[in-house]
Each structure stands twice: as structure tokens, then as C-alpha cells.
Amino acid sequence: MGRSTFTRIAMAGVFAAAVIVTSAGPASAVSDKTIYLPYGRGYMKFIDDGDVFEICDTKADGHGVKGVLKKQYLAGNISTIFTEEDGGDSGCDKHPYNVGNDGWYQMELTWNGGGGLVESGWFNE
């Protein structure tokens, strides 16, 4: 077998392996995402396994935190899916919501004591 024949066979094998790898199963879901408020005031986390959002006030300063989930539909309009607040009690608040691939989602988190908001990037499954 000549060198060029061997090269062609090797390249065909690489191409076949690439096709198998790229077509093996459905697209994978997004992984967990977390955004944090400055000064350790709290966080909002998307837990992909179960599609649950966790909103946590992590500083006993008399102010809670507010998490918002927004969705941008394929047509381009943006709407608020839910608002969830945490503070004044033990533990974090959780809000289940099934994130799909029919649009893009963004988490927003604010501290109820004032200041700006923290946003995640847009994501979907």
C-alpha cells in the first residue's frame, strides 16, 4: 500500500469518527449557571438537573434579594417569566421552571437595599 493510499484511508477514518461524534444524540442541555451580587449579598442559580432556580439572600443586613427570569421569544419580544424574593427567613427560595429551546432566558438579581442589578448571559437548552 502506497503512502498516499494510507493517507486517504487515515483521513476517511478521521472523517467518519468526526461524523459519529457530532451526531451522537441530541444537543446537550446547558449546565448550571450562577450570578452573584457584590459584597456577598446573595446569588441566583439555575440548576439544570430538574430546571429549578434558587434565589438566596446570604447577608443578614435587613434587606432581601429579588431574582427575575426573563425570556426572549424567537419573534424577539421579551417578557418576565417569574419574580422570586428571598430574605428574612432561613434557607433559599426555589422556583421550578422548565427551560426549553424555544427562546432565550436571562436571570437578573437585585439587592432590595438599592444599587444596580446583576444579569446572566442569555441561555437555553
XYZ file of C-alpha atoms in Angstrom:
125
model
C 0.000 0.000 0.000
C 1.433 3.360 -1.021
C 1.785 6.350 1.256
C -0.998 8.350 -0.460
C -3.420 5.404 -0.146
C -2.607 5.108 3.540
C -3.141 8.879 4.000
C -6.542 8.715 2.268
C -7.650 5.780 4.433
C -6.494 7.566 7.583
C -8.335 10.760 6.597
C -11.507 8.774 5.850
C -11.285 7.240 9.327
C -10.870 10.667 10.941
C -13.866 12.000 8.983
C -16.029 9.013 9.959
C -15.116 9.435 13.632
C -15.956 13.155 13.483
C -19.370 12.424 11.961
C -20.145 9.856 14.680
C -19.066 12.204 17.484
C -21.033 15.203 16.188
C -24.206 13.238 15.534
C -24.285 11.116 18.689
C -27.523 12.065 20.407
C -29.442 15.268 20.996
C -27.864 18.592 21.855
C -26.730 18.732 25.439
C -28.512 20.904 27.958
C -26.918 23.992 29.434
C -25.064 23.442 32.644
C -25.810 25.136 35.952
C -25.444 28.937 35.909
C -24.984 31.262 38.881
C -24.894 35.048 39.221
C -23.677 36.791 42.382
C -24.412 40.141 43.967
C -21.397 42.126 45.159
C -20.344 42.131 48.835
C -21.708 38.610 49.390
C -25.328 39.788 49.435
C -26.770 36.866 47.524
C -26.979 34.786 44.393
C -29.351 33.297 41.843
C -28.614 29.871 40.426
C -30.150 27.850 37.604
C -29.918 24.136 38.444
C -30.165 22.302 35.130
C -30.946 18.918 36.680
C -34.632 19.491 37.395
C -34.863 23.020 35.947
C -35.019 24.836 39.281
C -33.955 28.388 40.066
C -32.552 29.064 43.527
C -32.588 32.617 44.912
C -30.545 33.213 48.072
C -30.109 36.164 50.404
C -26.745 35.429 52.000
C -26.211 38.500 54.172
C -28.171 39.376 57.324
C -28.380 43.102 56.590
C -32.135 43.693 56.808
C -32.606 43.604 53.012
C -33.569 40.662 50.849
C -32.802 39.898 47.221
C -35.045 39.630 44.176
C -34.480 37.227 41.295
C -36.186 37.636 37.925
C -36.257 35.269 34.960
C -36.831 36.857 31.562
C -37.443 35.155 28.246
C -36.756 36.448 24.767
C -39.006 34.615 22.337
C -37.889 33.675 18.832
C -40.003 36.557 17.486
C -37.850 38.948 19.545
C -40.213 40.145 22.281
C -39.044 39.847 25.908
C -41.262 39.063 28.873
C -40.832 38.353 32.570
C -41.475 34.692 33.394
C -41.315 34.997 37.186
C -40.087 37.122 40.086
C -38.966 35.484 43.338
C -37.693 37.168 46.508
C -35.684 35.760 49.387
C -34.796 37.298 52.738
C -35.873 37.332 56.351
C -36.035 33.554 56.697
C -33.652 30.641 56.772
C -32.777 28.849 53.581
C -33.118 29.842 49.958
C -36.244 30.196 47.872
C -36.646 27.888 44.876
C -38.757 28.326 41.775
C -39.180 25.468 39.290
C -39.386 26.438 35.625
C -38.768 24.225 32.600
C -36.197 25.982 30.423
C -36.556 24.925 26.810
C -35.079 25.808 23.463
C -37.979 27.870 22.115
C -36.298 31.135 23.102
C -33.516 32.582 25.257
C -33.519 33.119 29.022
C -31.775 35.626 31.272
C -31.537 35.804 35.063
C -31.497 39.150 36.878
C -30.725 39.645 40.558
C -31.064 42.785 42.690
C -30.455 43.633 46.323
C -33.523 45.216 47.927
C -31.291 47.757 49.688
C -30.617 49.663 46.453
C -27.965 49.640 43.780
C -27.841 48.060 40.379
C -28.740 44.638 39.144
C -26.630 41.693 38.056
C -27.563 39.832 34.854
C -26.589 36.495 33.404
C -25.899 35.965 29.749
C -28.766 34.679 27.608
C -29.080 30.866 27.613
C -31.376 27.988 26.665
C -31.299 24.199 26.363
